[in-house]
Amino acid sequence: MIDCHNHTLPGIDDGAHDTDMALSMAQCAASDGIETIVCTPHHLNGVFTNSRTKILKAVLELRTRLAEAGVPLQLVPGSEIHLVPELPSKILEGDALTYADRGRAALVELPKHTVPTGAEAILEQLLYQNVTPIIAHPERNSELLRHPDRLSEWASWGCKVQLTGQSCTGDFGLHIQKQSRAWCQAGHVHLIASDAHRPKGRAPSLTKARDTLALWVGDVAAEVLTVGNPNNLVHGEPVSDIQAVAPARRFRREWLTRLLRSN
Ligand SMILES: [Fe+2]
């Protein structure tokens, strides 16, 4: 699996405090079957400022430490950029880091409770610049939970949607889990990531979420959300919509397959 949103880089935001904690998180990710993580520290959120050059340097340093410690995990640079009016220009100027520094897609973070005035204009500007906005964990935004069609509209424009794995598994409550399921089954979700901040609790693991997704949308779509699409992001390729298979239909198909095999 590829984890396309996490805060493993040490001492750079509210994620890993130091290198030891970062190594512990990396070990946890590798043990969970994650082969690659995209390091996405916060940028422009009013608390943390992590420029492209700062993140690229931090990724190089952590790669060295992982190699020394023998942790089998690939690191890719990225950032989680707050939805601010200057976001599009910061990308053009090379200040804000896009996925794998390819200039093709950017992880965009909303405030926790609101959608800022002018959000749509910022997203449209990014799309106009051929930078695909990846909306980070919309299921944890109060305004989008009240008005889920607003996210569906953004998805219809070409924005892509990343949910947090723990939202799907119910760790953030039933309301968030139900909306996550509804968006997944409507085909509005493209990526699942850990958004890990710690080795425990907010940990870098995706297996449990992938198992939940398989029940919601089928094994193939769950694989696209946790492997195929994150891999495309890392390589600068388009992220695809999933073909969600409703459980009832899937079980009927599996039953029919078994019946045909037995004859
Ligand atoms: Fe995050």
CSV table of C-alpha atoms and ligand atoms in Angstrom, one decimal:
chain,number,residue,atom,x,y,z
A,1,MET,CA,0.0,0.0,0.0
A,2,ILE,CA,1.0,3.6,-0.4
A,3,ASP,CA,0.1,6.2,2.3
A,4,CYS,CA,-0.4,9.5,0.5
A,5,HIS,CA,-1.0,11.7,3.6
A,6,ASN,CA,1.0,11.5,6.9
A,7,HIS,CA,3.1,13.6,9.2
A,8,THR,CA,6.2,11.4,9.7
A,9,LEU,CA,8.9,14.0,9.0
A,10,PRO,CA,10.3,14.9,12.4
A,11,GLY,CA,10.2,18.2,14.1
A,12,ILE,CA,8.5,20.0,11.3
A,13,ASP,CA,4.9,20.2,12.3
A,14,ASP,CA,2.5,18.6,14.7
A,15,GLY,CA,3.5,15.1,13.6
A,16,ALA,CA,6.6,13.2,14.8
A,17,HIS,CA,8.4,15.1,17.5
A,18,ASP,CA,11.9,13.8,16.7
A,19,THR,CA,13.8,11.3,14.6
A,20,ASP,CA,13.2,8.4,17.0
A,21,MET,CA,9.4,9.0,16.8
A,22,ALA,CA,9.7,9.2,13.0
A,23,LEU,CA,11.6,5.9,12.8
A,24,SER,CA,9.0,4.3,15.1
A,25,MET,CA,6.2,5.6,12.8
A,26,ALA,CA,8.1,4.3,9.7
A,27,GLN,CA,8.5,0.9,11.3
A,28,CYS,CA,4.8,0.8,12.1
A,29,ALA,CA,3.9,1.7,8.5
A,30,ALA,CA,6.2,-1.0,7.1
A,31,SER,CA,4.8,-3.6,9.6
A,32,ASP,CA,1.3,-2.8,8.3
A,33,GLY,CA,2.3,-3.5,4.7
A,34,ILE,CA,2.8,0.1,3.6
A,35,GLU,CA,5.7,0.2,1.1
A,36,THR,CA,5.7,4.0,0.4
A,37,ILE,CA,4.7,7.0,2.3
A,38,VAL,CA,4.3,10.5,0.9
A,39,CYS,CA,5.4,12.9,3.6
A,40,THR,CA,2.9,15.7,3.8
A,41,PRO,CA,3.7,18.3,6.5
A,42,HIS,CA,1.4,21.2,7.0
A,43,HIS,CA,2.0,24.4,5.1
A,44,LEU,CA,0.4,27.8,5.3
A,45,ASN,CA,-2.1,26.8,8.0
A,46,GLY,CA,-1.3,29.8,10.2
A,47,VAL,CA,0.9,27.7,12.5
A,48,PHE,CA,3.3,25.8,10.3
A,49,THR,CA,5.3,27.1,7.3
A,50,ASN,CA,7.1,24.3,5.4
A,51,SER,CA,8.4,25.5,2.1
A,52,ARG,CA,9.3,23.2,-0.8
A,53,THR,CA,13.0,23.4,-0.1
A,54,LYS,CA,12.6,22.7,3.6
A,55,ILE,CA,10.5,19.6,3.0
A,56,LEU,CA,12.8,18.2,0.2
A,57,LYS,CA,15.8,18.5,2.6
A,58,ALA,CA,13.9,16.9,5.5
A,59,VAL,CA,12.9,13.9,3.3
A,60,LEU,CA,16.5,13.4,2.2
A,61,GLU,CA,17.6,13.4,5.9
A,62,LEU,CA,14.9,10.9,6.9
A,63,ARG,CA,15.7,8.6,4.0
A,64,THR,CA,19.3,8.4,5.2
A,65,ARG,CA,18.1,7.5,8.8
A,66,LEU,CA,15.7,4.9,7.5
A,67,ALA,CA,18.5,3.3,5.5
A,68,GLU,CA,20.8,3.3,8.5
A,69,ALA,CA,18.0,1.7,10.6
A,70,GLY,CA,17.1,-0.9,7.9
A,71,VAL,CA,13.5,0.2,7.7
A,72,PRO,CA,12.1,-0.9,4.3
A,73,LEU,CA,10.0,2.1,3.5
A,74,GLN,CA,10.2,4.5,0.5
A,75,LEU,CA,9.7,8.2,1.2
A,76,VAL,CA,8.2,10.6,-1.3
A,77,PRO,CA,8.0,14.4,-0.7
A,78,GLY,CA,4.7,16.2,-0.5
A,79,SER,CA,2.8,18.7,1.7
A,80,GLU,CA,-0.6,19.5,3.1
A,81,ILE,CA,-1.4,23.0,2.0
A,82,HIS,CA,-4.0,25.1,3.7
A,83,LEU,CA,-6.8,26.4,1.4
A,84,VAL,CA,-5.7,30.1,1.4
A,85,PRO,CA,-6.1,32.6,-1.5
A,86,GLU,CA,-2.3,32.6,-2.2
A,87,LEU,CA,-2.2,28.8,-2.6
A,88,PRO,CA,-2.2,28.8,-6.4
A,89,SER,CA,0.5,31.4,-6.6
A,90,LYS,CA,2.6,29.7,-4.0
A,91,ILE,CA,2.6,26.6,-6.2
A,92,LEU,CA,3.5,28.6,-9.3
A,93,GLU,CA,6.4,30.3,-7.4
A,94,GLY,CA,7.7,27.0,-6.2
A,95,ASP,CA,7.1,27.7,-2.5
A,96,ALA,CA,4.5,25.1,-2.0
A,97,LEU,CA,5.3,21.5,-2.7
A,98,THR,CA,3.0,19.4,-4.8
A,99,TYR,CA,2.8,15.6,-4.8
A,100,ALA,CA,6.3,14.1,-5.5
A,101,ASP,CA,7.3,17.7,-6.5
A,102,ARG,CA,5.7,17.0,-10.0
A,103,GLY,CA,3.4,20.0,-10.1
A,104,ARG,CA,0.4,17.9,-11.0
A,105,ALA,CA,-1.6,17.5,-7.8
A,106,ALA,CA,-1.7,19.2,-4.4
A,107,LEU,CA,-3.1,18.0,-1.1
A,108,VAL,CA,-5.4,20.8,0.0
A,109,GLU,CA,-6.5,21.2,3.7
A,110,LEU,CA,-9.7,22.9,4.8
A,111,PRO,CA,-10.2,24.4,8.3
A,112,LYS,CA,-11.9,22.0,10.7
A,113,HIS,CA,-15.3,23.6,10.9
A,114,THR,CA,-15.8,25.9,7.9
A,115,VAL,CA,-15.3,26.2,4.2
A,116,PRO,CA,-13.6,29.6,3.6
A,117,THR,CA,-15.3,32.2,1.5
A,118,GLY,CA,-13.8,32.0,-2.0
A,119,ALA,CA,-12.9,28.3,-1.6
A,120,GLU,CA,-14.4,27.4,-5.0
A,121,ALA,CA,-12.5,30.2,-6.7
A,122,ILE,CA,-9.2,28.8,-5.3
A,123,LEU,CA,-10.0,25.3,-6.4
A,124,GLU,CA,-11.0,26.5,-9.9
A,125,GLN,CA,-7.7,28.4,-10.1
A,126,LEU,CA,-5.7,25.3,-9.3
A,127,LEU,CA,-7.6,23.3,-11.9
A,128,TYR,CA,-7.0,26.1,-14.4
A,129,GLN,CA,-3.3,25.7,-13.6
A,130,ASN,CA,-3.5,22.0,-14.3
A,131,VAL,CA,-2.9,21.2,-10.7
A,132,THR,CA,-5.4,18.7,-9.4
A,133,PRO,CA,-6.7,19.6,-5.9
A,134,ILE,CA,-6.7,16.6,-3.6
A,135,ILE,CA,-9.2,17.5,-0.9
A,136,ALA,CA,-7.8,16.2,2.4
A,137,HIS,CA,-10.3,14.5,4.8
A,138,PRO,CA,-13.5,16.4,3.9
A,139,GLU,CA,-15.4,14.0,6.2
A,140,ARG,CA,-13.8,15.7,9.1
A,141,ASN,CA,-15.1,19.2,8.1
A,142,SER,CA,-18.3,20.3,9.8
A,143,GLU,CA,-19.6,22.4,6.9
A,144,LEU,CA,-19.1,19.6,4.4
A,145,LEU,CA,-20.8,17.1,6.7
A,146,ARG,CA,-23.8,19.4,6.9
A,147,HIS,CA,-23.7,19.9,3.1
A,148,PRO,CA,-22.2,16.8,1.5
A,149,ASP,CA,-23.4,17.8,-2.0
A,150,ARG,CA,-20.9,20.6,-2.0
A,151,LEU,CA,-18.0,18.1,-2.0
A,152,SER,CA,-19.8,16.1,-4.7
A,153,GLU,CA,-19.9,19.2,-6.8
A,154,TRP,CA,-16.2,19.8,-6.4
A,155,ALA,CA,-15.6,16.2,-7.4
A,156,SER,CA,-17.7,16.8,-10.5
A,157,TRP,CA,-15.3,19.6,-11.5
A,158,GLY,CA,-12.2,17.3,-11.3
A,159,CYS,CA,-11.2,17.7,-7.7
A,160,LYS,CA,-10.1,14.4,-6.1
A,161,VAL,CA,-11.0,13.3,-2.6
A,162,GLN,CA,-8.9,11.7,0.1
A,163,LEU,CA,-10.5,10.3,3.2
A,164,THR,CA,-8.7,9.3,6.5
A,165,GLY,CA,-8.6,5.6,7.1
A,166,GLN,CA,-9.7,5.9,10.7
A,167,SER,CA,-12.8,7.8,9.5
A,168,CYS,CA,-13.8,4.7,7.6
A,169,THR,CA,-13.2,2.4,10.5
A,170,GLY,CA,-15.3,4.4,12.8
A,171,ASP,CA,-12.6,5.8,15.1
A,172,PHE,CA,-13.9,9.3,14.6
A,173,GLY,CA,-17.5,8.5,15.3
A,174,LEU,CA,-20.6,7.2,13.5
A,175,HIS,CA,-21.5,10.4,11.7
A,176,ILE,CA,-18.1,10.7,10.0
A,177,GLN,CA,-18.1,7.0,9.2
A,178,LYS,CA,-21.6,7.1,7.6
A,179,GLN,CA,-20.7,10.0,5.4
A,180,SER,CA,-17.4,8.4,4.4
A,181,ARG,CA,-19.3,5.3,3.4
A,182,ALA,CA,-21.9,7.4,1.4
A,183,TRP,CA,-19.2,9.3,-0.5
A,184,CYS,CA,-17.3,6.0,-1.2
A,185,GLN,CA,-20.3,4.2,-2.5
A,186,ALA,CA,-21.3,7.3,-4.6
A,187,GLY,CA,-17.9,7.1,-6.3
A,188,HIS,CA,-16.7,10.5,-5.0
A,189,VAL,CA,-13.6,9.2,-3.1
A,190,HIS,CA,-10.3,8.5,-4.8
A,191,LEU,CA,-7.7,8.0,-2.1
A,192,ILE,CA,-7.5,6.6,1.5
A,193,ALA,CA,-4.6,7.7,3.7
A,194,SER,CA,-3.6,7.5,7.3
A,195,ASP,CA,-2.9,11.1,8.1
A,196,ALA,CA,-0.7,9.6,10.8
A,197,HIS,CA,0.8,11.9,13.5
A,198,ARG,CA,2.0,9.3,16.0
A,199,PRO,CA,3.3,5.7,16.3
A,200,LYS,CA,0.1,4.8,18.2
A,201,GLY,CA,-3.4,6.2,18.1
A,202,ARG,CA,-3.0,8.3,14.9
A,203,ALA,CA,-0.8,5.6,13.5
A,204,PRO,CA,0.4,5.0,9.9
A,205,SER,CA,-1.7,1.9,9.2
A,206,LEU,CA,-4.2,1.2,6.4
A,207,THR,CA,-5.0,-2.5,6.6
A,208,LYS,CA,-8.1,-2.1,8.8
A,209,ALA,CA,-9.4,0.7,6.6
A,210,ARG,CA,-8.8,-1.3,3.4
A,211,ASP,CA,-10.8,-4.2,4.9
A,212,THR,CA,-13.7,-1.9,5.7
A,213,LEU,CA,-13.6,-0.4,2.2
A,214,ALA,CA,-13.7,-3.9,0.7
A,215,LEU,CA,-17.0,-4.4,2.4
A,216,TRP,CA,-18.3,-1.1,1.3
A,217,VAL,CA,-17.2,-0.9,-2.4
A,218,GLY,CA,-15.6,-4.3,-3.2
A,219,ASP,CA,-12.0,-5.6,-3.2
A,220,VAL,CA,-11.0,-4.1,-6.6
A,221,ALA,CA,-12.1,-0.6,-5.6
A,222,ALA,CA,-10.5,-0.9,-2.2
A,223,GLU,CA,-7.2,-1.7,-4.0
A,224,VAL,CA,-7.6,1.3,-6.2
A,225,LEU,CA,-8.1,3.6,-3.2
A,226,THR,CA,-5.1,2.3,-1.2
A,227,VAL,CA,-2.6,1.2,-4.0
A,228,GLY,CA,-3.5,2.1,-7.6
A,229,ASN,CA,-4.5,5.8,-7.2
A,230,PRO,CA,-1.8,6.7,-4.6
A,231,ASN,CA,0.7,5.1,-7.0
A,232,ASN,CA,-0.6,7.2,-9.8
A,233,LEU,CA,-0.3,10.4,-7.6
A,234,VAL,CA,3.3,9.6,-6.8
A,235,HIS,CA,4.1,9.1,-10.5
A,236,GLY,CA,2.2,12.2,-11.7
A,237,GLU,CA,-0.5,10.3,-13.5
A,238,PRO,CA,-4.2,10.9,-13.3
A,239,VAL,CA,-6.2,9.5,-10.4
A,240,SER,CA,-9.2,7.5,-11.5
A,241,ASP,CA,-12.8,7.2,-10.2
A,242,ILE,CA,-13.6,3.9,-8.5
A,243,GLN,CA,-16.3,1.6,-9.7
A,244,ALA,CA,-18.0,0.9,-6.4
A,245,VAL,CA,-19.7,-2.5,-6.2
A,246,ALA,CA,-22.7,-2.4,-3.9
A,247,PRO,CA,-22.5,-5.2,-1.3
A,248,ALA,CA,-25.8,-6.9,-2.2
A,249,ARG,CA,-24.8,-6.9,-5.9
A,250,ARG,CA,-21.3,-8.2,-5.1
A,251,PHE,CA,-22.6,-11.0,-2.9
A,252,ARG,CA,-25.1,-12.0,-5.6
A,253,ARG,CA,-22.3,-12.0,-8.1
A,254,GLU,CA,-20.1,-14.1,-5.9
A,255,TRP,CA,-23.0,-16.5,-5.2
A,256,LEU,CA,-23.6,-16.8,-8.9
A,257,THR,CA,-19.9,-17.4,-9.6
A,258,ARG,CA,-19.8,-20.2,-7.0
A,259,LEU,CA,-23.0,-21.7,-8.5
A,260,LEU,CA,-21.6,-21.7,-12.0
A,261,ARG,CA,-18.4,-23.3,-10.9
A,262,SER,CA,-20.2,-26.1,-9.1
A,263,ASN,CA,-22.1,-27.0,-12.3
B,1,FE,FE,-2.7,15.9,7.7
